[in-house]
Amino acid sequence: MKNRIVRGVAGSFILISLLLAIYVNQNWLWFTTFVGANLLQSSISKWCLMDTILEKLGVKD
C-alpha cells in the first residue's frame, strides 16, 4: 500500500508542476526536477523521504 501511495504522490506532483509551468511560470519545472532527482536517488540508495513520512503517519506496507 505504501509503495502505491509514494508512486501516486510523485506522479501527482510531477503532473501538477508541469501544469503550473505551462499556465503560471516556467520556474515550476525546478519542482519537477526535484521530484525526479528524489526518485532517482531513492532507486539508488533505497531510501525515500515520502516512505519515512508515511511510516510516521502509520501507513503499513
PDB file of C-alpha atoms in Angstrom, residues 1-36:
ATOM      1  CA  MET A   1       0.000   0.000   0.000  1.00  0.00           C
ATOM      2  CA  LYS A   2       2.765   2.409   0.960  1.00  0.00           C
ATOM      3  CA  ASN A   3       4.545   1.887  -2.361  1.00  0.00           C
ATOM      4  CA  ARG A   4       1.381   2.749  -4.292  1.00  0.00           C
ATOM      5  CA  ILE A   5       0.908   5.940  -2.259  1.00  0.00           C
ATOM      6  CA  VAL A   6       4.515   7.031  -2.891  1.00  0.00           C
ATOM      7  CA  ARG A   7       4.144   6.471  -6.636  1.00  0.00           C
ATOM      8  CA  GLY A   8       0.787   8.249  -6.696  1.00  0.00           C
ATOM      9  CA  VAL A   9       2.093  11.284  -4.823  1.00  0.00           C
ATOM     10  CA  ALA A  10       5.213  11.506  -7.006  1.00  0.00           C
ATOM     11  CA  GLY A  11       3.176  11.239 -10.198  1.00  0.00           C
ATOM     12  CA  SER A  12       0.690  13.830  -8.975  1.00  0.00           C
ATOM     13  CA  PHE A  13       3.472  16.251  -8.032  1.00  0.00           C
ATOM     14  CA  ILE A  14       5.050  15.898 -11.467  1.00  0.00           C
ATOM     15  CA  LEU A  15       1.787  16.432 -13.348  1.00  0.00           C
ATOM     16  CA  ILE A  16       0.737  19.376 -11.171  1.00  0.00           C
ATOM     17  CA  SER A  17       4.125  21.071 -11.501  1.00  0.00           C
ATOM     18  CA  LEU A  18       4.057  20.605 -15.290  1.00  0.00           C
ATOM     19  CA  LEU A  19       0.623  22.234 -15.445  1.00  0.00           C
ATOM     20  CA  LEU A  20       1.849  25.088 -13.244  1.00  0.00           C
ATOM     21  CA  ALA A  21       4.878  25.517 -15.516  1.00  0.00           C
ATOM     22  CA  ILE A  22       2.623  25.777 -18.564  1.00  0.00           C
ATOM     23  CA  TYR A  23      -0.001  28.105 -17.096  1.00  0.00           C
ATOM     24  CA  VAL A  24       1.795  30.060 -14.351  1.00  0.00           C
ATOM     25  CA  ASN A  25       5.575  30.217 -14.601  1.00  0.00           C
ATOM     26  CA  GLN A  26       8.331  28.043 -16.064  1.00  0.00           C
ATOM     27  CA  ASN A  27      10.204  28.093 -12.751  1.00  0.00           C
ATOM     28  CA  TRP A  28       7.823  25.345 -11.577  1.00  0.00           C
ATOM     29  CA  LEU A  29       9.954  22.985 -13.660  1.00  0.00           C
ATOM     30  CA  TRP A  30      12.511  23.147 -10.847  1.00  0.00           C
ATOM     31  CA  PHE A  31       9.969  21.367  -8.653  1.00  0.00           C
ATOM     32  CA  THR A  32       9.578  18.688 -11.335  1.00  0.00           C
ATOM     33  CA  THR A  33      13.377  18.329 -11.379  1.00  0.00           C
ATOM     34  CA  PHE A  34      13.441  17.994  -7.586  1.00  0.00           C
ATOM     35  CA  VAL A  35      10.841  15.210  -7.630  1.00  0.00           C
ATOM     36  CA  GLY A  36      12.657  13.370 -10.428  1.00  0.00           C
TER      37      GLY A  36
END
